[in-house]
Coordinates of C-alpha atoms and ligand atoms in Angstrom, one line a residue:
M1 CA -7.8 -10.1 4.5
K2 CA -5.6 -7.5 2.8
I3 CA -3.5 -4.9 4.5
L4 CA -3.4 -1.7 2.6
T5 CA -1.0 1.3 2.8
A6 CA -2.1 4.7 4.1
K7 CA -2.1 6.0 0.5
Q8 CA -4.4 3.2 -0.6
T9 CA -6.7 3.7 2.4
K10 CA -7.1 7.4 1.4
E11 CA -7.9 6.3 -2.2
L12 CA -10.3 3.6 -0.8
D13 CA -12.2 6.3 1.2
A14 CA -12.4 8.5 -1.8
Y15 CA -13.6 5.7 -4.1
T16 CA -16.3 4.6 -1.6
I17 CA -17.6 8.2 -1.4
E18 CA -17.7 8.4 -5.2
Q19 CA -19.1 4.9 -6.0
D20 CA -21.3 4.1 -3.1
A21 CA -23.3 7.3 -3.0
I22 CA -22.2 8.2 0.5
S23 CA -21.0 11.6 1.5
S24 CA -17.7 12.0 3.2
I25 CA -19.5 13.4 6.4
N26 CA -21.7 10.3 6.5
L27 CA -18.8 8.0 6.1
M28 CA -17.2 9.8 9.1
E29 CA -20.4 9.3 11.0
R30 CA -20.4 5.6 10.1
A31 CA -16.8 5.3 11.4
S32 CA -17.7 7.2 14.6
V33 CA -20.7 5.0 15.2
A34 CA -18.6 1.8 14.6
F35 CA -16.1 3.1 17.2
T36 CA -18.8 4.1 19.7
N37 CA -20.5 0.7 19.4
W38 CA -17.2 -1.0 20.3
F39 CA -16.9 1.5 23.2
L40 CA -20.4 0.8 24.4
R41 CA -19.8 -3.0 24.2
K42 CA -16.8 -2.6 26.5
G43 CA -18.8 -0.3 28.8
F44 CA -15.8 1.3 30.6
S45 CA -17.6 1.4 33.9
Q46 CA -16.2 1.3 37.5
N47 CA -18.3 0.4 40.5
N48 CA -21.4 0.5 38.2
R49 CA -20.6 4.1 37.2
K50 CA -19.5 5.2 33.8
R51 CA -15.9 6.3 33.8
P52 CA -15.2 9.9 32.7
V53 CA -14.2 10.2 29.1
F54 CA -11.6 12.7 27.6
V55 CA -11.5 13.1 23.9
F56 CA -8.4 14.8 22.3
C57 CA -9.1 15.9 18.8
G58 CA -6.7 17.0 16.0
L59 CA -7.8 19.2 13.1
G60 CA -8.1 16.7 10.3
N61 CA -10.6 13.9 9.8
N62 CA -9.3 11.9 12.7
G63 CA -10.1 14.9 14.8
G64 CA -13.5 15.0 13.1
D65 CA -14.1 11.4 14.2
G66 CA -13.2 12.4 17.7
L67 CA -15.8 15.2 17.7
A68 CA -18.5 12.9 16.4
I69 CA -17.6 10.2 19.0
A70 CA -17.8 12.8 21.8
R71 CA -21.3 13.7 20.6
L72 CA -22.4 10.0 20.5
L73 CA -21.0 9.3 23.9
L74 CA -22.7 12.3 25.4
G75 CA -25.9 10.9 23.9
N76 CA -25.1 7.7 25.8
Q77 CA -24.9 9.5 29.1
Y78 CA -21.1 9.5 29.5
E79 CA -19.4 12.5 31.1
V80 CA -17.3 13.8 28.3
T81 CA -14.5 16.4 28.2
T82 CA -13.6 17.4 24.7
C83 CA -10.3 19.2 23.8
V84 CA -9.4 20.4 20.3
V85 CA -5.6 20.7 20.0
R86 CA -4.9 23.7 17.8
Y87 CA -1.5 22.8 16.4
A88 CA -2.2 24.5 13.0
E89 CA -4.5 27.0 11.4
T90 CA -6.3 24.8 8.9
T91 CA -9.0 22.3 9.6
S92 CA -10.8 19.7 7.3
A93 CA -14.4 20.4 6.1
D94 CA -15.7 17.3 8.0
F95 CA -14.0 18.4 11.1
D96 CA -15.7 21.8 10.8
Q97 CA -19.2 20.2 10.4
N98 CA -18.7 18.0 13.5
Y99 CA -17.2 20.9 15.4
E100 CA -20.3 23.0 14.8
R101 CA -22.7 20.2 15.7
L102 CA -21.0 19.4 19.0
K103 CA -20.4 23.0 20.0
K104 CA -24.1 23.8 20.0
K105 CA -24.6 21.6 23.1
H106 CA -21.3 21.0 24.7
P107 CA -18.3 23.2 25.7
I108 CA -15.1 22.5 23.8
I109 CA -11.7 23.2 25.3
E110 CA -9.4 24.9 22.8
A111 CA -5.7 24.2 23.4
T112 CA -3.1 26.3 21.8
E113 CA -0.6 26.0 24.6
E114 CA 0.2 23.5 27.3
T115 CA -1.6 25.2 30.2
H116 CA -4.9 24.9 28.2
L117 CA -4.7 21.1 28.2
P118 CA -7.2 19.5 30.7
D119 CA -5.8 17.4 33.6
I120 CA -6.7 13.8 33.1
P121 CA -7.7 11.7 36.2
A122 CA -6.2 8.2 36.3
N123 CA -9.6 6.6 36.3
A124 CA -10.5 8.3 33.0
V125 CA -10.8 6.8 29.5
V126 CA -9.0 8.9 27.0
I127 CA -9.9 8.8 23.3
D128 CA -7.0 9.7 21.1
A129 CA -8.2 11.4 17.9
L130 CA -5.3 13.7 17.2
F131 CA -3.9 12.1 14.1
G132 CA -4.9 9.0 12.1
S133 CA -3.7 7.7 8.8
G134 CA -3.0 11.2 7.6
L135 CA 0.1 11.6 9.8
N136 CA 3.2 12.1 7.7
R137 CA 5.8 13.5 10.0
T138 CA 6.9 13.6 13.7
I139 CA 4.5 15.3 16.1
E140 CA 5.7 18.6 17.5
G141 CA 4.6 21.6 19.6
I142 CA 1.2 21.6 21.4
A143 CA 0.2 18.3 19.8
A144 CA 3.3 16.6 21.2
Q145 CA 2.5 18.1 24.6
A146 CA -1.0 16.6 24.4
V147 CA 0.5 13.2 23.6
K148 CA 2.9 13.4 26.5
K149 CA 0.0 14.4 28.8
M150 CA -2.1 11.4 27.7
N151 CA 0.8 9.0 28.2
R152 CA 1.6 10.3 31.7
S153 CA -2.0 10.2 32.9
G154 CA -2.3 6.5 33.8
A155 CA -5.7 6.5 32.2
T156 CA -6.9 3.9 29.7
L157 CA -6.0 5.2 26.2
I158 CA -8.0 4.3 23.1
A159 CA -6.7 5.2 19.7
V160 CA -9.2 6.1 17.0
D161 CA -7.9 4.3 13.8
I162 CA -4.2 4.3 15.0
A163 CA -2.2 5.8 17.9
S164 CA -1.2 9.4 17.1
G165 CA 2.4 9.5 16.1
L166 CA 2.4 5.9 14.7
L167 CA 2.9 5.9 11.0
P168 CA 0.6 3.2 9.4
D169 CA 3.3 1.6 7.2
S170 CA 6.7 3.0 7.8
L171 CA 9.1 3.6 10.7
S172 CA 7.9 6.1 13.3
S173 CA 9.9 8.4 15.5
G174 CA 9.2 11.1 18.1
V175 CA 6.3 11.1 20.6
I176 CA 3.6 8.4 20.1
V177 CA 0.5 7.7 22.1
R178 CA 0.9 4.5 24.1
A179 CA -2.6 3.1 23.4
N180 CA -4.2 0.3 25.4
Y181 CA -6.6 -0.3 22.6
T182 CA -6.6 0.6 18.9
I183 CA -9.8 0.6 16.8
S184 CA -8.7 0.5 13.2
F185 CA -11.2 1.3 10.5
E186 CA -12.1 -1.5 8.0
L187 CA -8.7 -3.2 7.7
P188 CA -5.7 -3.7 9.9
K189 CA -2.6 -1.5 9.3
L190 CA 0.9 -3.0 8.9
A191 CA 2.1 -1.0 11.9
L192 CA -0.3 -2.8 14.2
L193 CA 1.3 -6.2 13.5
L194 CA 4.9 -5.4 14.2
P195 CA 6.6 -6.4 17.5
H196 CA 8.3 -3.0 18.3
N197 CA 4.9 -1.2 18.1
D198 CA 3.2 -3.3 20.7
K199 CA 3.4 -0.6 23.3
F200 CA 1.7 1.9 21.0
V201 CA -1.0 -0.4 19.8
G202 CA -2.3 -2.4 22.8
S203 CA -5.0 -4.8 21.8
W204 CA -6.5 -3.9 18.5
E205 CA -9.6 -4.6 16.5
A206 CA -10.6 -3.7 12.9
V207 CA -14.2 -2.5 12.7
S208 CA -16.0 -2.5 9.4
I209 CA -17.3 0.8 8.1
G210 CA -18.5 -0.6 4.8
L211 CA -15.7 0.6 2.5
N212 CA -15.9 -0.4 -1.1
Q213 CA -15.2 -4.2 -1.4
T214 CA -14.4 -4.1 -5.2
F215 CA -11.7 -1.5 -4.6
I216 CA -10.2 -3.7 -1.8
D217 CA -10.4 -6.8 -4.0
D218 CA -8.5 -5.1 -6.8
A219 CA -6.0 -3.2 -4.7
P220 CA -2.4 -4.6 -5.2
T221 CA -0.7 -5.5 -1.9
S222 CA 2.0 -7.8 -0.6
N223 CA 0.7 -7.9 2.9
Y224 CA -2.2 -10.0 4.2
Y225 CA -3.8 -10.9 7.5
V226 CA -4.8 -14.6 8.0
N227 CA -8.1 -14.4 9.8
T228 CA -10.8 -17.1 10.3
A229 CA -12.4 -16.6 6.9
F230 CA -9.0 -17.0 5.2
A231 CA -8.2 -20.2 7.1
Q232 CA -11.7 -21.6 6.3
K233 CA -11.1 -21.1 2.6
I234 CA -8.0 -23.3 2.9
F235 CA -9.4 -26.0 5.2
K236 CA -10.6 -29.1 3.4
P237 CA -13.3 -31.1 5.2
R238 CA -13.0 -34.9 4.9
S239 CA -15.1 -36.9 2.5
K240 CA -17.1 -39.9 3.6
F241 CA -15.0 -42.3 1.4
S242 CA -11.6 -41.3 2.7
H243 CA -9.2 -43.8 4.3
K244 CA -5.8 -43.3 6.0
G245 CA -4.1 -43.7 2.6
S246 CA -6.0 -40.6 1.5
F247 CA -4.1 -38.4 3.9
G248 CA -0.5 -39.3 3.1
H249 CA 2.4 -40.6 4.9
A250 CA 4.6 -38.1 6.8
L251 CA 8.2 -38.6 7.8
M252 CA 9.5 -36.7 10.8
I253 CA 13.2 -36.7 11.4
A254 CA 13.8 -35.5 14.9
G255 CA 15.3 -36.0 18.4
S256 CA 18.7 -36.4 20.1
E257 CA 19.9 -37.4 23.5
G258 CA 18.0 -35.2 26.1
K259 CA 15.6 -33.8 23.4
M260 CA 13.5 -36.8 22.5
G261 CA 10.5 -34.9 23.9
A262 CA 10.8 -32.5 20.9
A263 CA 10.3 -35.5 18.6
V264 CA 7.3 -36.6 20.6
M265 CA 5.7 -33.1 20.4
A266 CA 6.3 -32.8 16.7
V267 CA 4.9 -36.3 16.0
H268 CA 1.9 -35.6 18.2
G269 CA 1.2 -32.3 16.3
G270 CA 1.5 -34.2 12.9
L271 CA -1.0 -36.9 14.0
R272 CA -3.5 -34.4 15.4
A273 CA -3.2 -32.4 12.2
G274 CA -4.6 -35.5 10.4
A275 CA -1.6 -37.2 8.8
G276 CA -2.8 -40.6 7.6
L277 CA 0.4 -42.3 8.5
L278 CA 3.4 -40.9 10.3
T279 CA 6.8 -42.4 10.6
V280 CA 9.3 -40.8 13.0
H281 CA 13.0 -41.4 12.4
L282 CA 15.0 -40.9 15.6
P283 CA 18.0 -42.2 17.5
T284 CA 17.6 -45.6 19.1
R285 CA 17.5 -44.3 22.6
G286 CA 14.3 -42.5 21.8
Y287 CA 12.4 -45.7 20.8
N288 CA 10.7 -46.5 24.1
V289 CA 9.7 -43.0 25.0
L290 CA 8.2 -42.4 21.5
Q291 CA 6.3 -45.7 21.3
T292 CA 5.0 -45.3 24.8
A293 CA 3.9 -41.8 24.3
L294 CA 2.4 -42.2 20.8
P295 CA 1.6 -45.8 19.8
E296 CA -0.1 -44.4 16.7
A297 CA 3.2 -43.4 15.2
M298 CA 5.6 -45.8 13.3
V299 CA 9.3 -45.6 14.1
S300 CA 12.3 -45.8 11.9
L301 CA 15.4 -46.2 14.1
D302 CA 18.7 -44.4 13.4
A303 CA 22.0 -46.3 13.3
H304 CA 23.1 -44.2 16.3
A305 CA 21.8 -44.2 19.9
Q306 CA 22.1 -40.5 20.7
Y307 CA 21.7 -38.5 17.5
V308 CA 20.4 -38.7 14.0
S309 CA 23.1 -39.9 11.6
N310 CA 21.1 -41.3 8.6
F311 CA 17.6 -41.4 7.3
P312 CA 15.3 -44.0 5.7
S313 CA 15.1 -44.3 2.0
I314 CA 13.1 -41.6 0.3
D315 CA 13.7 -42.9 -3.2
D316 CA 10.3 -44.7 -3.6
K317 CA 8.4 -41.5 -2.8
K318 CA 6.7 -43.4 0.0
Y319 CA 6.6 -40.2 2.1
S320 CA 4.3 -37.4 1.0
A321 CA 6.0 -34.9 3.3
I322 CA 9.2 -34.7 5.3
G323 CA 9.8 -32.6 8.4
I324 CA 13.2 -32.2 10.0
G325 CA 14.6 -30.4 13.0
P326 CA 12.8 -30.7 16.3
G327 CA 15.4 -31.6 19.0
L328 CA 17.8 -32.7 16.3
G329 CA 21.0 -31.3 17.8
K330 CA 24.0 -30.2 15.7
H331 CA 26.3 -33.3 15.8
S332 CA 28.7 -33.4 12.8
N333 CA 27.2 -36.7 11.7
T334 CA 23.7 -35.1 11.8
L335 CA 25.1 -32.3 9.6
R336 CA 26.3 -35.0 7.2
C337 CA 22.9 -36.6 7.2
L338 CA 21.1 -33.3 6.6
T339 CA 23.5 -32.5 3.7
K340 CA 22.7 -35.9 2.1
L341 CA 18.9 -35.5 2.7
L342 CA 18.9 -32.1 1.0
E343 CA 20.8 -33.5 -2.0
K344 CA 18.3 -36.3 -2.4
A345 CA 15.0 -34.7 -1.5
Q346 CA 12.8 -33.6 -4.5
Q347 CA 9.8 -32.4 -2.6
P348 CA 9.3 -29.4 -0.3
M349 CA 10.2 -30.1 3.3
V350 CA 9.5 -28.5 6.6
I351 CA 12.7 -27.3 8.2
D352 CA 12.9 -26.3 11.8
A353 CA 15.1 -25.7 14.9
D354 CA 18.6 -27.2 14.6
A355 CA 18.1 -28.1 10.9
I356 CA 17.8 -24.3 10.4
N357 CA 20.8 -23.7 12.6
L358 CA 22.9 -26.2 10.7
I359 CA 21.8 -24.7 7.4
A360 CA 22.6 -21.2 8.7
E361 CA 26.1 -22.3 9.7
N362 CA 26.8 -24.0 6.4
Q363 CA 24.8 -21.7 4.0
D364 CA 27.3 -21.9 1.1
K365 CA 27.0 -25.7 0.9
L366 CA 23.4 -26.3 2.0
L367 CA 21.1 -23.5 1.1
T368 CA 21.2 -24.1 -2.7
N369 CA 20.1 -27.7 -2.1
V370 CA 17.0 -26.9 -0.1
P371 CA 14.1 -28.1 -2.3
E372 CA 12.0 -25.3 -3.8
Y373 CA 8.9 -24.3 -1.8
S374 CA 10.3 -25.8 1.4
I375 CA 9.0 -24.2 4.6
F376 CA 11.4 -22.8 7.2
T377 CA 9.9 -22.2 10.7
P378 CA 12.5 -20.1 12.6
H379 CA 12.0 -18.1 15.8
P380 CA 13.5 -14.7 15.6
K381 CA 17.0 -15.8 16.8
E382 CA 17.1 -18.7 14.3
F383 CA 16.1 -16.3 11.6
E384 CA 18.8 -13.9 12.6
R385 CA 21.4 -16.8 12.3
L386 CA 20.1 -17.4 8.8
V387 CA 20.1 -13.8 7.5
G388 CA 22.0 -11.6 10.0
R389 CA 20.8 -9.0 12.4
T390 CA 18.3 -6.3 11.3
S391 CA 17.7 -3.1 13.2
T392 CA 14.0 -2.4 12.7
D393 CA 10.8 -4.4 12.1
Y394 CA 10.6 -2.9 8.6
A395 CA 14.2 -3.9 7.8
R396 CA 13.4 -7.4 9.0
L397 CA 10.4 -7.6 6.8
R398 CA 12.4 -6.5 3.8
T399 CA 15.1 -9.1 4.6
L400 CA 12.4 -11.8 5.1
K401 CA 10.8 -11.1 1.7
A402 CA 14.1 -11.0 -0.1
F403 CA 15.3 -14.3 1.4
C404 CA 12.1 -16.1 0.3
Q405 CA 12.3 -14.6 -3.2
K406 CA 16.0 -15.4 -3.6
H407 CA 15.8 -19.0 -2.4
R408 CA 12.2 -19.8 -3.5
V409 CA 11.1 -20.9 -0.1
Y410 CA 8.6 -20.1 2.5
V411 CA 9.7 -18.7 5.9
L412 CA 7.3 -18.7 8.8
L413 CA 8.9 -16.3 11.3
K414 CA 7.4 -17.2 14.7
G415 CA 6.2 -14.6 17.2
A416 CA 3.1 -12.6 18.1
H417 CA 1.4 -12.2 14.7
S418 CA 3.8 -14.8 13.1
A419 CA 4.7 -13.7 9.6
L420 CA 4.6 -16.2 6.7
A421 CA 6.6 -15.0 3.8
T422 CA 6.3 -16.5 0.3
P423 CA 8.6 -16.9 -2.7
K424 CA 6.6 -14.2 -4.4
G425 CA 7.6 -11.7 -1.6
E426 CA 4.2 -11.6 0.0
V427 CA 3.7 -11.7 3.8
Y428 CA 0.8 -13.3 5.6
F429 CA 0.4 -12.3 9.3
N430 CA -1.3 -14.6 11.7
S431 CA -4.3 -13.5 13.7
T432 CA -4.3 -16.3 16.3
G433 CA -2.1 -17.1 19.3
N434 CA -1.2 -15.5 22.6
P435 CA 1.9 -14.9 24.9
G436 CA 1.2 -18.1 26.8
M437 CA 2.5 -19.9 23.8
A438 CA 6.0 -18.6 24.2
T439 CA 7.1 -21.8 26.0
A440 CA 9.1 -24.9 25.3
G441 CA 7.9 -27.3 22.6
T442 CA 5.3 -25.1 20.9
G443 CA 7.5 -24.7 17.9
D444 CA 7.9 -28.5 17.7
V445 CA 4.1 -28.9 17.6
L446 CA 3.9 -26.3 14.8
T447 CA 6.5 -28.2 12.7
G448 CA 4.5 -31.4 13.2
I449 CA 1.2 -29.7 12.3
I450 CA 2.6 -28.2 9.1
T451 CA 4.3 -31.5 8.1
G452 CA 1.0 -33.4 8.8
L453 CA -1.0 -31.0 6.6
L454 CA 1.7 -31.1 3.9
S455 CA 1.4 -34.9 3.8
Q456 CA -2.3 -34.5 3.1
R457 CA -1.7 -32.7 -0.2
Y458 CA -2.2 -29.2 1.0
T459 CA 0.2 -27.0 -0.9
P460 CA 3.2 -25.8 1.0
F461 CA 1.5 -22.4 1.3
E462 CA -1.8 -23.8 2.5
A463 CA 0.0 -26.1 5.0
A464 CA 2.0 -23.3 6.4
A465 CA -0.8 -20.7 6.6
L466 CA -3.5 -23.2 7.9
G467 CA -0.9 -24.7 10.2
M468 CA 0.1 -21.4 11.9
Y469 CA -3.6 -20.4 12.2
V470 CA -4.7 -23.7 13.8
H471 CA -1.7 -23.8 16.1
G472 CA -2.5 -20.3 17.4
L473 CA -6.2 -21.1 17.6
A474 CA -5.6 -24.2 19.7
G475 CA -3.3 -22.1 21.9
D476 CA -6.1 -19.5 22.3
F477 CA -8.6 -22.2 23.3
A478 CA -6.0 -23.7 25.7
A479 CA -5.4 -20.2 27.2
K480 CA -9.1 -19.6 27.6
A481 CA -9.5 -22.8 29.6
E482 CA -6.3 -23.0 31.5
G483 CA -4.9 -19.4 31.5
Q484 CA -1.8 -18.2 29.7
Y485 CA 0.6 -18.5 32.6
S486 CA 1.0 -22.3 32.9
L487 CA 0.2 -23.1 29.3
M488 CA 2.3 -25.9 27.9
A489 CA 2.9 -27.2 24.4
S490 CA 0.9 -30.4 25.2
D491 CA -2.1 -28.2 26.0
I492 CA -2.0 -26.9 22.4
I493 CA -2.1 -30.4 21.2
N494 CA -5.0 -31.2 23.4
Y495 CA -7.0 -28.3 22.0
M496 CA -6.2 -29.0 18.3
G497 CA -9.3 -31.1 17.9
I498 CA -11.5 -28.2 19.0
A499 CA -9.6 -25.8 16.8
F500 CA -10.1 -28.0 13.7
K501 CA -13.7 -28.5 14.7
T502 CA -14.5 -24.8 14.5
L503 CA -13.2 -24.7 10.9
E504 CA -15.1 -27.9 10.1
N505 CA -18.4 -26.6 11.5
N506 CA -18.1 -23.3 9.7
A507 CA -17.1 -25.0 6.4
N508 CA -20.2 -27.2 6.7
H509 CA -22.5 -24.3 7.0
E510 CA -21.5 -22.8 3.6
Ligands
LIG1 N1 -13.6 10.0 4.4 C1 -12.5 9.7 5.0 O1 -11.4 9.9 4.4 C2 -12.5 9.0 6.3 C3 -11.5 9.2 7.2 N2 -11.6 8.8 8.5 C4 -10.6 9.3 9.5 O2 -9.7 10.2 8.9 C5 -8.4 9.9 9.2 C6 -7.5 10.5 8.2 O3 -7.7 11.9 8.2 P1 -6.8 12.9 7.5 O4 -6.4 12.4 6.2 O5 -7.6 14.2 7.5 O6 -5.6 13.0 8.4 P2 -5.3 13.1 10.0 O7 -6.6 13.5 10.7 O8 -4.7 11.8 10.4 O9 -4.2 14.3 10.1 C7 -4.6 15.6 9.8 C8 -3.7 16.3 8.9 O10 -2.6 16.8 9.6 C9 -1.5 17.0 8.8 N3 -0.3 16.4 9.5 C10 0.2 15.2 9.3 N4 1.2 14.9 10.2 C11 1.3 16.0 11.0 C12 2.1 16.4 12.1 N5 3.0 15.6 12.6 N6 1.9 17.6 12.6 C13 1.0 18.5 12.2 N7 0.2 18.2 11.1 C14 0.3 17.0 10.5 C15 -1.7 16.4 7.5 O11 -1.9 17.4 6.5 C16 -3.0 15.6 7.7 O12 -3.9 15.5 6.6 C17 -8.4 8.4 9.4 O13 -7.4 8.0 10.2 C18 -9.8 8.2 10.0 O14 -9.7 8.4 11.4 C19 -12.8 8.2 8.9 O15 -13.6 9.3 9.3 C20 -13.5 7.4 7.9 C21 -13.7 8.2 6.7
LIG2 K1 -5.6 8.6 16.6

């Protein structure tokens, strides 16, 4: 799914109105109905009674949506208080039409100064329709006072399209609505996916309002959202005549004294992702634990007991994918081994954890030898070691894209809505996953999954995108069954089968 800018969204609206024989007022009605349907599904009741609803409207089309939503909720027997915040003189034409329609049957509070703003009880549901994608500067005056009042109320806040004050695709400042929910029209906005905006976005959903698909297909963008449909397109179901040789042979180089579990997690992830064969290369002291935990894996033993100091021959192209990093440690001999591996390796590799840290600490020597199209899987701290500190989410995105373009690699920056950047400077944001996954070992599992997919001849992009999606989906299934609080990396592994099965089932229906 594409992520478009505010400017493109405006053009998309206009194009839809022109091409699809729908008037702008009817498009607004469609958007308001889509919002209201979401609202009705949620119910927002307490003790079997509908909670009071407060709608705050601006003067543009976001405010017009708010007025239409107020009318629709009144029709569904909600007790609605509507307040138009008069921060300027001019109003949009569609605002005017909806204002007239509502005013006929419902009193509207006009707020030009703070004392006019209605008091909001804490059990209320507040609909924020002050500003949407048309916002282009900091909110001031009466509109800022309205935002502060909403934020102080303790009520449930729902943003129409986007929280007022939050710019859709650039850095915001000033007062911003702290929404509990955001209902974005048609497509997600970049701002919804960035960590620092979490408190303004809450949980969000994009609801379709039937905007023109041809325009969306043709619109240039470098930002995408990896949803189920996207993952399904990548996923390749198995054919009847396949055998274990069809799915490649992955090599995982991992583990050091005290961190052999990381190797186990990564290998487990790789096997569950369907690698035909998987050899793990690890220090001799990890042998028993690995073979006991995972008899399905083959083991290549290092010359050293406590850390990795060499690697098996890769000259004969026996391995269709190589992953390195989980639990590796940073011993000087391990650094020497990694240096040699990067010199020799011809194919894209998956590079994680201490392998990233070692490369970060020895950039001048190592970075140029990383095979093209390799996949780095850093968490934010590891990424910072690689590229330095960045002050905002947007600065970090720019750095991420530039790094991938310069070094011709993929970087999967882990977090809520993990961001996979490509050598072309595109970014693919993940849709799956939950906070329960912020726990030890989940990164090792991800490295294993991506290596396992890479070994089966998925391209590096496909392996990374499908890997991050399935990893998050398995985490979501695990959280649903066990809760987020005590979720462990091994739970993700246990639910990977079900995660793949959902892709398989849907693929078969096509
Ligand atoms: N036909 C369409 O264009 C549709 C638009 N929709 C809604 O329309 C919204 C966009 O509407 P608009 O483009 O009218 O813009 P907004 O309603 O977001 O903002 C209104 C106007 O306020 C002005 N403004 C911006 N920042 C300001 C600030 N800080 N202080 C004071 N004034 C400021 C701008 O001139 C802007 O056009 C979307 O977010 C969505 O909710 C939906 O109804 C779907 C269809
Ligand atoms: K809004």
